[in-house]
């Protein structure tokens, strides 16, 4: 009788054990604090569902195409609308975080009201970031492949203005590339989402619910706030301390 119960219990637990061991591979952009923050959020959500999330580090454009082609199971984080270009990718309808895009300079303080105000300047723009590529189309651009590369180009004088998120201060601090100046207002504020490959369509409602639970618990806000605290500290160390506007 005891043996029968043990066999029955093992049979009932087998699907759960198999599910718990299942690996899920997420396209992740290296050297990108936005992606890293988003990965902290979604990896916790996957673990709550019993999955083993693993990061696959790829440049921005390859990360997206790999997820769309099913070479990975999901893209960690993107702006809304990617599914129009890649219908194989399904957005999880919960905002992970919001990215603010700013103009960074080596000193000059710019009065910016719109993207068009950037027309007189040569811009450093990160390749693979769709919003930035669209908004700066037709402007004088130098392309980079990562946040550190963008900062290097700016410091080297290859451009007048670098378009980066507020989280770029973490890289600037790590590189000791300051002092730099960030524009006083963002050029754009963009909500970001997680994208699943369509073969995981059945997982979409479960993952959405877990992320909503994390949102309600304040867990997502706590992860973002912890990162923002590090960003603020890095900015304090690497930005100009006053309101003067030295030449670039």
PDB file of C-alpha atoms in Angstrom:
ATOM      1  CA  UNK A   1       0.000   0.000   0.000  1.00  0.00           C
ATOM      2  CA  UNK A   2       2.813   2.395   0.948  1.00  0.00           C
ATOM      3  CA  UNK A   3       4.683   1.579  -2.279  1.00  0.00           C
ATOM      4  CA  UNK A   4       1.545   2.261  -4.303  1.00  0.00           C
ATOM      5  CA  UNK A   5       1.136   5.654  -2.640  1.00  0.00           C
ATOM      6  CA  UNK A   6       4.771   6.558  -3.314  1.00  0.00           C
ATOM      7  CA  UNK A   7       4.464   5.599  -6.978  1.00  0.00           C
ATOM      8  CA  UNK A   8       1.231   7.609  -7.270  1.00  0.00           C
ATOM      9  CA  UNK A   9       2.814  10.635  -5.600  1.00  0.00           C
ATOM     10  CA  UNK A  10       5.847  10.465  -7.886  1.00  0.00           C
ATOM     11  CA  UNK A  11       3.551  10.240 -10.914  1.00  0.00           C
ATOM     12  CA  UNK A  12       1.599  13.305  -9.784  1.00  0.00           C
ATOM     13  CA  UNK A  13       4.761  15.315  -9.084  1.00  0.00           C
ATOM     14  CA  UNK A  14       6.544  14.406 -12.305  1.00  0.00           C
ATOM     15  CA  UNK A  15       5.019  17.197 -14.431  1.00  0.00           C
ATOM     16  CA  UNK A  16       5.802  19.731 -11.696  1.00  0.00           C
ATOM     17  CA  UNK A  17       9.402  18.587 -11.370  1.00  0.00           C
ATOM     18  CA  UNK A  18       9.861  18.657 -15.137  1.00  0.00           C
ATOM     19  CA  UNK A  19       8.356  22.150 -15.293  1.00  0.00           C
ATOM     20  CA  UNK A  20      10.520  23.373 -12.413  1.00  0.00           C
ATOM     21  CA  UNK A  21      13.663  22.306 -14.240  1.00  0.00           C
ATOM     22  CA  UNK A  22      12.660  23.947 -17.511  1.00  0.00           C
ATOM     23  CA  UNK A  23      15.145  26.513 -18.767  1.00  0.00           C
ATOM     24  CA  UNK A  24      13.995  29.721 -20.443  1.00  0.00           C
ATOM     25  CA  UNK A  25      16.534  31.743 -22.401  1.00  0.00           C
ATOM     26  CA  UNK A  26      16.196  35.526 -22.508  1.00  0.00           C
ATOM     27  CA  UNK A  27      17.958  37.785 -25.010  1.00  0.00           C
ATOM     28  CA  UNK A  28      19.824  40.382 -22.976  1.00  0.00           C
ATOM     29  CA  UNK A  29      21.880  43.351 -24.139  1.00  0.00           C
ATOM     30  CA  UNK A  30      25.302  43.432 -22.442  1.00  0.00           C
ATOM     31  CA  UNK A  31      26.612  46.581 -20.758  1.00  0.00           C
ATOM     32  CA  UNK A  32      23.080  47.984 -20.575  1.00  0.00           C
ATOM     33  CA  UNK A  33      21.705  48.913 -17.127  1.00  0.00           C
ATOM     34  CA  UNK A  34      18.138  49.191 -18.465  1.00  0.00           C
ATOM     35  CA  UNK A  35      18.224  45.603 -19.686  1.00  0.00           C
ATOM     36  CA  UNK A  36      19.923  44.487 -16.480  1.00  0.00           C
ATOM     37  CA  UNK A  37      17.205  46.087 -14.342  1.00  0.00           C
ATOM     38  CA  UNK A  38      14.479  44.560 -16.483  1.00  0.00           C
ATOM     39  CA  UNK A  39      16.182  41.166 -16.285  1.00  0.00           C
ATOM     40  CA  UNK A  40      16.098  41.352 -12.473  1.00  0.00           C
ATOM     41  CA  UNK A  41      12.336  41.868 -12.680  1.00  0.00           C
ATOM     42  CA  UNK A  42      11.417  39.248 -15.263  1.00  0.00           C
ATOM     43  CA  UNK A  43      13.830  36.608 -13.959  1.00  0.00           C
ATOM     44  CA  UNK A  44      12.129  36.812 -10.558  1.00  0.00           C
ATOM     45  CA  UNK A  45       8.756  36.450 -12.280  1.00  0.00           C
ATOM     46  CA  UNK A  46       9.938  33.350 -14.152  1.00  0.00           C
ATOM     47  CA  UNK A  47      11.351  31.814 -10.986  1.00  0.00           C
ATOM     48  CA  UNK A  48       7.990  32.309  -9.283  1.00  0.00           C
ATOM     49  CA  UNK A  49       6.510  30.237 -12.101  1.00  0.00           C
ATOM     50  CA  UNK A  50       9.114  27.526 -11.590  1.00  0.00           C
ATOM     51  CA  UNK A  51      11.341  28.332 -14.554  1.00  0.00           C
ATOM     52  CA  UNK A  52      15.108  28.690 -14.666  1.00  0.00           C
ATOM     53  CA  UNK A  53      15.805  31.988 -16.517  1.00  0.00           C
ATOM     54  CA  UNK A  54      19.139  32.301 -18.297  1.00  0.00           C
ATOM     55  CA  UNK A  55      20.539  35.401 -19.986  1.00  0.00           C
ATOM     56  CA  UNK A  56      21.891  35.157 -23.528  1.00  0.00           C
ATOM     57  CA  UNK A  57      24.110  38.218 -24.031  1.00  0.00           C
ATOM     58  CA  UNK A  58      23.767  39.729 -27.497  1.00  0.00           C
ATOM     59  CA  UNK A  59      24.100  43.189 -29.101  1.00  0.00           C
ATOM     60  CA  UNK A  60      20.823  45.126 -29.247  1.00  0.00           C
ATOM     61  CA  UNK A  61      19.804  44.256 -32.815  1.00  0.00           C
ATOM     62  CA  UNK A  62      20.882  40.618 -32.579  1.00  0.00           C
ATOM     63  CA  UNK A  63      19.133  40.231 -29.230  1.00  0.00           C
ATOM     64  CA  UNK A  64      15.872  41.265 -30.843  1.00  0.00           C
ATOM     65  CA  UNK A  65      16.251  39.206 -34.012  1.00  0.00           C
ATOM     66  CA  UNK A  66      17.315  36.117 -32.042  1.00  0.00           C
ATOM     67  CA  UNK A  67      14.162  36.317 -29.932  1.00  0.00           C
ATOM     68  CA  UNK A  68      12.004  36.899 -33.027  1.00  0.00           C
ATOM     69  CA  UNK A  69      13.542  33.899 -34.799  1.00  0.00           C
ATOM     70  CA  UNK A  70      13.007  31.694 -31.750  1.00  0.00           C
ATOM     71  CA  UNK A  71      16.711  31.191 -31.105  1.00  0.00           C
ATOM     72  CA  UNK A  72      15.956  32.483 -27.603  1.00  0.00           C
ATOM     73  CA  UNK A  73      12.609  32.283 -25.796  1.00  0.00           C
ATOM     74  CA  UNK A  74      12.068  35.986 -25.174  1.00  0.00           C
ATOM     75  CA  UNK A  75      13.577  39.446 -25.424  1.00  0.00           C
ATOM     76  CA  UNK A  76      14.147  40.913 -21.974  1.00  0.00           C
ATOM     77  CA  UNK A  77      12.826  44.422 -22.599  1.00  0.00           C
ATOM     78  CA  UNK A  78      11.735  46.655 -25.475  1.00  0.00           C
ATOM     79  CA  UNK A  79       9.558  49.669 -26.184  1.00  0.00           C
ATOM     80  CA  UNK A  80       5.963  49.107 -27.268  1.00  0.00           C
ATOM     81  CA  UNK A  81       5.320  48.425 -30.935  1.00  0.00           C
ATOM     82  CA  UNK A  82       8.117  45.956 -31.674  1.00  0.00           C
ATOM     83  CA  UNK A  83       5.448  43.357 -32.471  1.00  0.00           C
ATOM     84  CA  UNK A  84       4.485  45.363 -35.574  1.00  0.00           C
ATOM     85  CA  UNK A  85       7.880  44.614 -37.065  1.00  0.00           C
ATOM     86  CA  UNK A  86       8.244  41.202 -35.427  1.00  0.00           C
ATOM     87  CA  UNK A  87       4.787  39.583 -35.167  1.00  0.00           C
ATOM     88  CA  UNK A  88       6.451  36.462 -33.706  1.00  0.00           C
ATOM     89  CA  UNK A  89       6.997  38.426 -30.481  1.00  0.00           C
ATOM     90  CA  UNK A  90       4.168  38.848 -27.977  1.00  0.00           C
ATOM     91  CA  UNK A  91       4.250  41.790 -25.548  1.00  0.00           C
ATOM     92  CA  UNK A  92       3.557  41.012 -21.901  1.00  0.00           C
ATOM     93  CA  UNK A  93       1.131  43.853 -21.030  1.00  0.00           C
ATOM     94  CA  UNK A  94       2.783  45.027 -17.812  1.00  0.00           C
ATOM     95  CA  UNK A  95       5.171  47.993 -17.757  1.00  0.00           C
ATOM     96  CA  UNK A  96       8.530  46.883 -16.339  1.00  0.00           C
ATOM     97  CA  UNK A  97      10.059  50.349 -16.118  1.00  0.00           C
ATOM     98  CA  UNK A  98      10.181  53.655 -17.961  1.00  0.00           C
ATOM     99  CA  UNK A  99      13.273  54.863 -19.738  1.00  0.00           C
ATOM    100  CA  UNK A 100      13.993  58.572 -20.003  1.00  0.00           C
ATOM    101  CA  UNK A 101      16.121  59.644 -22.960  1.00  0.00           C
ATOM    102  CA  UNK A 102      18.375  62.663 -22.364  1.00  0.00           C
ATOM    103  CA  UNK A 103      20.952  64.683 -24.250  1.00  0.00           C
ATOM    104  CA  UNK A 104      24.436  64.321 -22.724  1.00  0.00           C
ATOM    105  CA  UNK A 105      27.299  66.692 -23.460  1.00  0.00           C
ATOM    106  CA  UNK A 106      30.834  67.229 -22.241  1.00  0.00           C
ATOM    107  CA  UNK A 107      29.790  70.559 -20.800  1.00  0.00           C
ATOM    108  CA  UNK A 108      27.489  72.590 -23.025  1.00  0.00           C
ATOM    109  CA  UNK A 109      24.015  73.137 -21.589  1.00  0.00           C
ATOM    110  CA  UNK A 110      21.422  72.900 -24.342  1.00  0.00           C
ATOM    111  CA  UNK A 111      17.917  74.347 -24.358  1.00  0.00           C
ATOM    112  CA  UNK A 112      15.915  71.540 -25.966  1.00  0.00           C
ATOM    113  CA  UNK A 113      12.187  71.550 -26.592  1.00  0.00           C
ATOM    114  CA  UNK A 114      11.978  68.842 -29.247  1.00  0.00           C
ATOM    115  CA  UNK A 115      14.039  66.331 -31.192  1.00  0.00           C
ATOM    116  CA  UNK A 116      14.213  68.896 -33.989  1.00  0.00           C
ATOM    117  CA  UNK A 117      16.277  71.148 -31.696  1.00  0.00           C
ATOM    118  CA  UNK A 118      19.081  68.590 -32.066  1.00  0.00           C
ATOM    119  CA  UNK A 119      19.429  69.290 -35.799  1.00  0.00           C
ATOM    120  CA  UNK A 120      22.443  71.656 -35.484  1.00  0.00           C
ATOM    121  CA  UNK A 121      24.488  69.039 -33.635  1.00  0.00           C
ATOM    122  CA  UNK A 122      26.290  65.834 -34.500  1.00  0.00           C
ATOM    123  CA  UNK A 123      24.695  63.070 -32.451  1.00  0.00           C
ATOM    124  CA  UNK A 124      25.976  59.821 -30.991  1.00  0.00           C
ATOM    125  CA  UNK A 125      23.119  57.330 -31.265  1.00  0.00           C
ATOM    126  CA  UNK A 126      23.156  53.737 -30.170  1.00  0.00           C
ATOM    127  CA  UNK A 127      22.413  51.317 -32.975  1.00  0.00           C
ATOM    128  CA  UNK A 128      19.511  48.919 -32.377  1.00  0.00           C
ATOM    129  CA  UNK A 129      17.448  51.289 -30.191  1.00  0.00           C
ATOM    130  CA  UNK A 130      14.397  51.795 -32.409  1.00  0.00           C
ATOM    131  CA  UNK A 131      13.023  54.902 -30.734  1.00  0.00           C
ATOM    132  CA  UNK A 132      16.312  56.777 -31.061  1.00  0.00           C
ATOM    133  CA  UNK A 133      16.850  55.690 -34.645  1.00  0.00           C
ATOM    134  CA  UNK A 134      13.370  56.847 -35.619  1.00  0.00           C
ATOM    135  CA  UNK A 135      13.495  60.177 -33.773  1.00  0.00           C
ATOM    136  CA  UNK A 136      16.935  61.129 -35.098  1.00  0.00           C
ATOM    137  CA  UNK A 137      16.430  59.991 -38.685  1.00  0.00           C
ATOM    138  CA  UNK A 138      17.765  62.593 -41.081  1.00  0.00           C
ATOM    139  CA  UNK A 139      19.998  64.205 -38.453  1.00  0.00           C
ATOM    140  CA  UNK A 140      23.800  64.098 -38.394  1.00  0.00           C
ATOM    141  CA  UNK A 141      24.519  60.844 -36.561  1.00  0.00           C
ATOM    142  CA  UNK A 142      27.448  58.714 -35.462  1.00  0.00           C
ATOM    143  CA  UNK A 143      26.427  55.206 -34.448  1.00  0.00           C
ATOM    144  CA  UNK A 144      27.636  53.222 -31.454  1.00  0.00           C
ATOM    145  CA  UNK A 145      27.046  49.650 -30.331  1.00  0.00           C
ATOM    146  CA  UNK A 146      26.821  50.085 -26.541  1.00  0.00           C
ATOM    147  CA  UNK A 147      26.487  52.682 -23.797  1.00  0.00           C
ATOM    148  CA  UNK A 148      30.259  52.663 -23.016  1.00  0.00           C
ATOM    149  CA  UNK A 149      31.028  53.023 -26.727  1.00  0.00           C
ATOM    150  CA  UNK A 150      28.629  55.994 -26.940  1.00  0.00           C
ATOM    151  CA  UNK A 151      30.349  57.665 -23.992  1.00  0.00           C
ATOM    152  CA  UNK A 152      33.779  57.033 -25.523  1.00  0.00           C
ATOM    153  CA  UNK A 153      32.691  58.655 -28.792  1.00  0.00           C
ATOM    154  CA  UNK A 154      31.345  61.683 -26.934  1.00  0.00           C
ATOM    155  CA  UNK A 155      34.516  62.102 -24.871  1.00  0.00           C
ATOM    156  CA  UNK A 156      36.636  61.741 -28.028  1.00  0.00           C
ATOM    157  CA  UNK A 157      34.751  64.591 -29.717  1.00  0.00           C
ATOM    158  CA  UNK A 158      33.213  62.387 -32.394  1.00  0.00           C
ATOM    159  CA  UNK A 159      29.854  63.966 -31.609  1.00  0.00           C
ATOM    160  CA  UNK A 160      28.479  67.014 -29.817  1.00  0.00           C
ATOM    161  CA  UNK A 161      25.593  65.281 -28.100  1.00  0.00           C
ATOM    162  CA  UNK A 162      25.024  61.686 -26.991  1.00  0.00           C
ATOM    163  CA  UNK A 163      21.461  60.450 -26.597  1.00  0.00           C
ATOM    164  CA  UNK A 164      21.378  58.172 -23.556  1.00  0.00           C
ATOM    165  CA  UNK A 165      19.069  57.124 -20.765  1.00  0.00           C
ATOM    166  CA  UNK A 166      19.465  58.381 -17.207  1.00  0.00           C
ATOM    167  CA  UNK A 167      20.942  54.975 -16.319  1.00  0.00           C
ATOM    168  CA  UNK A 168      23.992  55.736 -18.460  1.00  0.00           C
ATOM    169  CA  UNK A 169      25.473  57.407 -15.376  1.00  0.00           C
ATOM    170  CA  UNK A 170      26.342  53.937 -14.080  1.00  0.00           C
ATOM    171  CA  UNK A 171      28.590  53.316 -17.087  1.00  0.00           C
ATOM    172  CA  UNK A 172      29.955  56.857 -16.977  1.00  0.00           C
ATOM    173  CA  UNK A 173      30.872  56.317 -13.334  1.00  0.00           C
ATOM    174  CA  UNK A 174      32.463  52.920 -13.988  1.00  0.00           C
ATOM    175  CA  UNK A 175      34.522  54.462 -16.796  1.00  0.00           C
ATOM    176  CA  UNK A 176      35.347  57.584 -14.753  1.00  0.00           C
ATOM    177  CA  UNK A 177      34.302  59.473 -17.886  1.00  0.00           C
ATOM    178  CA  UNK A 178      32.898  62.576 -16.188  1.00  0.00           C
ATOM    179  CA  UNK A 179      32.260  65.310 -15.745  1.00  0.00           C
ATOM    180  CA  UNK A 180      29.354  65.250 -18.202  1.00  0.00           C
ATOM    181  CA  UNK A 181      26.122  67.197 -18.353  1.00  0.00           C
ATOM    182  CA  UNK A 182      22.622  65.775 -18.767  1.00  0.00           C
ATOM    183  CA  UNK A 183      19.823  67.902 -20.240  1.00  0.00           C
ATOM    184  CA  UNK A 184      17.380  69.199 -17.652  1.00  0.00           C
ATOM    185  CA  UNK A 185      14.326  67.580 -19.259  1.00  0.00           C
ATOM    186  CA  UNK A 186      14.051  64.254 -21.088  1.00  0.00           C
ATOM    187  CA  UNK A 187      13.600  64.124 -24.832  1.00  0.00           C
ATOM    188  CA  UNK A 188      11.249  61.176 -24.353  1.00  0.00           C
ATOM    189  CA  UNK A 189       9.785  59.001 -21.610  1.00  0.00           C
ATOM    190  CA  UNK A 190       9.141  55.481 -22.879  1.00  0.00           C
ATOM    191  CA  UNK A 191       7.438  52.571 -21.088  1.00  0.00           C
ATOM    192  CA  UNK A 192       9.208  49.240 -21.637  1.00  0.00           C
ATOM    193  CA  UNK A 193       7.799  45.705 -21.858  1.00  0.00           C
ATOM    194  CA  UNK A 194       8.924  42.092 -21.912  1.00  0.00           C
ATOM    195  CA  UNK A 195       8.414  40.149 -25.175  1.00  0.00           C
ATOM    196  CA  UNK A 196       7.774  36.410 -25.449  1.00  0.00           C
ATOM    197  CA  UNK A 197       8.263  34.323 -28.568  1.00  0.00           C
ATOM    198  CA  UNK A 198       4.923  33.109 -29.890  1.00  0.00           C
ATOM    199  CA  UNK A 199       5.684  29.466 -29.094  1.00  0.00           C
ATOM    200  CA  UNK A 200       5.236  30.441 -25.436  1.00  0.00           C
ATOM    201  CA  UNK A 201       1.798  31.960 -26.013  1.00  0.00           C
ATOM    202  CA  UNK A 202       0.302  29.702 -23.309  1.00  0.00           C
ATOM    203  CA  UNK A 203       2.687  31.253 -20.774  1.00  0.00           C
ATOM    204  CA  UNK A 204       1.565  34.819 -21.502  1.00  0.00           C
ATOM    205  CA  UNK A 205      -1.415  35.045 -19.085  1.00  0.00           C
ATOM    206  CA  UNK A 206       0.510  33.374 -16.247  1.00  0.00           C
ATOM    207  CA  UNK A 207       3.539  35.621 -16.672  1.00  0.00           C
ATOM    208  CA  UNK A 208       1.300  38.687 -16.938  1.00  0.00           C
ATOM    209  CA  UNK A 209      -0.424  37.795 -13.669  1.00  0.00           C
ATOM    210  CA  UNK A 210       2.834  37.223 -11.805  1.00  0.00           C
ATOM    211  CA  UNK A 211       4.181  40.583 -12.987  1.00  0.00           C
ATOM    212  CA  UNK A 212       0.928  42.261 -11.903  1.00  0.00           C
ATOM    213  CA  UNK A 213       1.331  40.584  -8.513  1.00  0.00           C
ATOM    214  CA  UNK A 214       4.881  41.922  -8.269  1.00  0.00           C
ATOM    215  CA  UNK A 215       3.613  45.352  -9.283  1.00  0.00           C
ATOM    216  CA  UNK A 216       0.892  45.279  -6.616  1.00  0.00           C
ATOM    217  CA  UNK A 217       3.356  44.081  -3.964  1.00  0.00           C
ATOM    218  CA  UNK A 218       5.682  46.969  -4.788  1.00  0.00           C
ATOM    219  CA  UNK A 219       8.396  44.529  -5.798  1.00  0.00           C
ATOM    220  CA  UNK A 220       8.947  46.013  -9.272  1.00  0.00           C
ATOM    221  CA  UNK A 221       9.090  49.519  -7.816  1.00  0.00           C
ATOM    222  CA  UNK A 222      11.637  48.339  -5.234  1.00  0.00           C
ATOM    223  CA  UNK A 223      13.941  46.858  -7.904  1.00  0.00           C
ATOM    224  CA  UNK A 224      13.722  50.027 -10.011  1.00  0.00           C
ATOM    225  CA  UNK A 225      14.221  52.277  -6.963  1.00  0.00           C
ATOM    226  CA  UNK A 226      17.351  50.383  -5.903  1.00  0.00           C
ATOM    227  CA  UNK A 227      18.825  50.866  -9.375  1.00  0.00           C
ATOM    228  CA  UNK A 228      17.781  54.528  -9.459  1.00  0.00           C
ATOM    229  CA  UNK A 229      19.559  55.104  -6.148  1.00  0.00           C
ATOM    230  CA  UNK A 230      22.780  53.823  -7.706  1.00  0.00           C
ATOM    231  CA  UNK A 231      22.170  56.022 -10.767  1.00  0.00           C
ATOM    232  CA  UNK A 232      21.679  59.119  -8.605  1.00  0.00           C
ATOM    233  CA  UNK A 233      24.896  58.425  -6.700  1.00  0.00           C
ATOM    234  CA  UNK A 234      26.834  57.905  -9.938  1.00  0.00           C
ATOM    235  CA  UNK A 235      25.437  61.116 -11.397  1.00  0.00           C
ATOM    236  CA  UNK A 236      26.455  63.056  -8.284  1.00  0.00           C
ATOM    237  CA  UNK A 237      30.021  61.841  -8.754  1.00  0.00           C
ATOM    238  CA  UNK A 238      30.289  62.339 -12.517  1.00  0.00           C
ATOM    239  CA  UNK A 239      28.198  65.388 -13.456  1.00  0.00           C
ATOM    240  CA  UNK A 240      29.097  69.071 -13.336  1.00  0.00           C
ATOM    241  CA  UNK A 241      28.528  70.370  -9.822  1.00  0.00           C
ATOM    242  CA  UNK A 242      27.268  73.819 -10.836  1.00  0.00           C
ATOM    243  CA  UNK A 243      25.152  75.458 -13.513  1.00  0.00           C
ATOM    244  CA  UNK A 244      28.010  76.933 -15.487  1.00  0.00           C
ATOM    245  CA  UNK A 245      28.345  75.949 -19.124  1.00  0.00           C
ATOM    246  CA  UNK A 246      31.974  75.367 -20.045  1.00  0.00           C
ATOM    247  CA  UNK A 247      32.797  74.789 -23.661  1.00  0.00           C
ATOM    248  CA  UNK A 248      32.665  71.129 -24.822  1.00  0.00           C
TER     249      UNK A 248
END
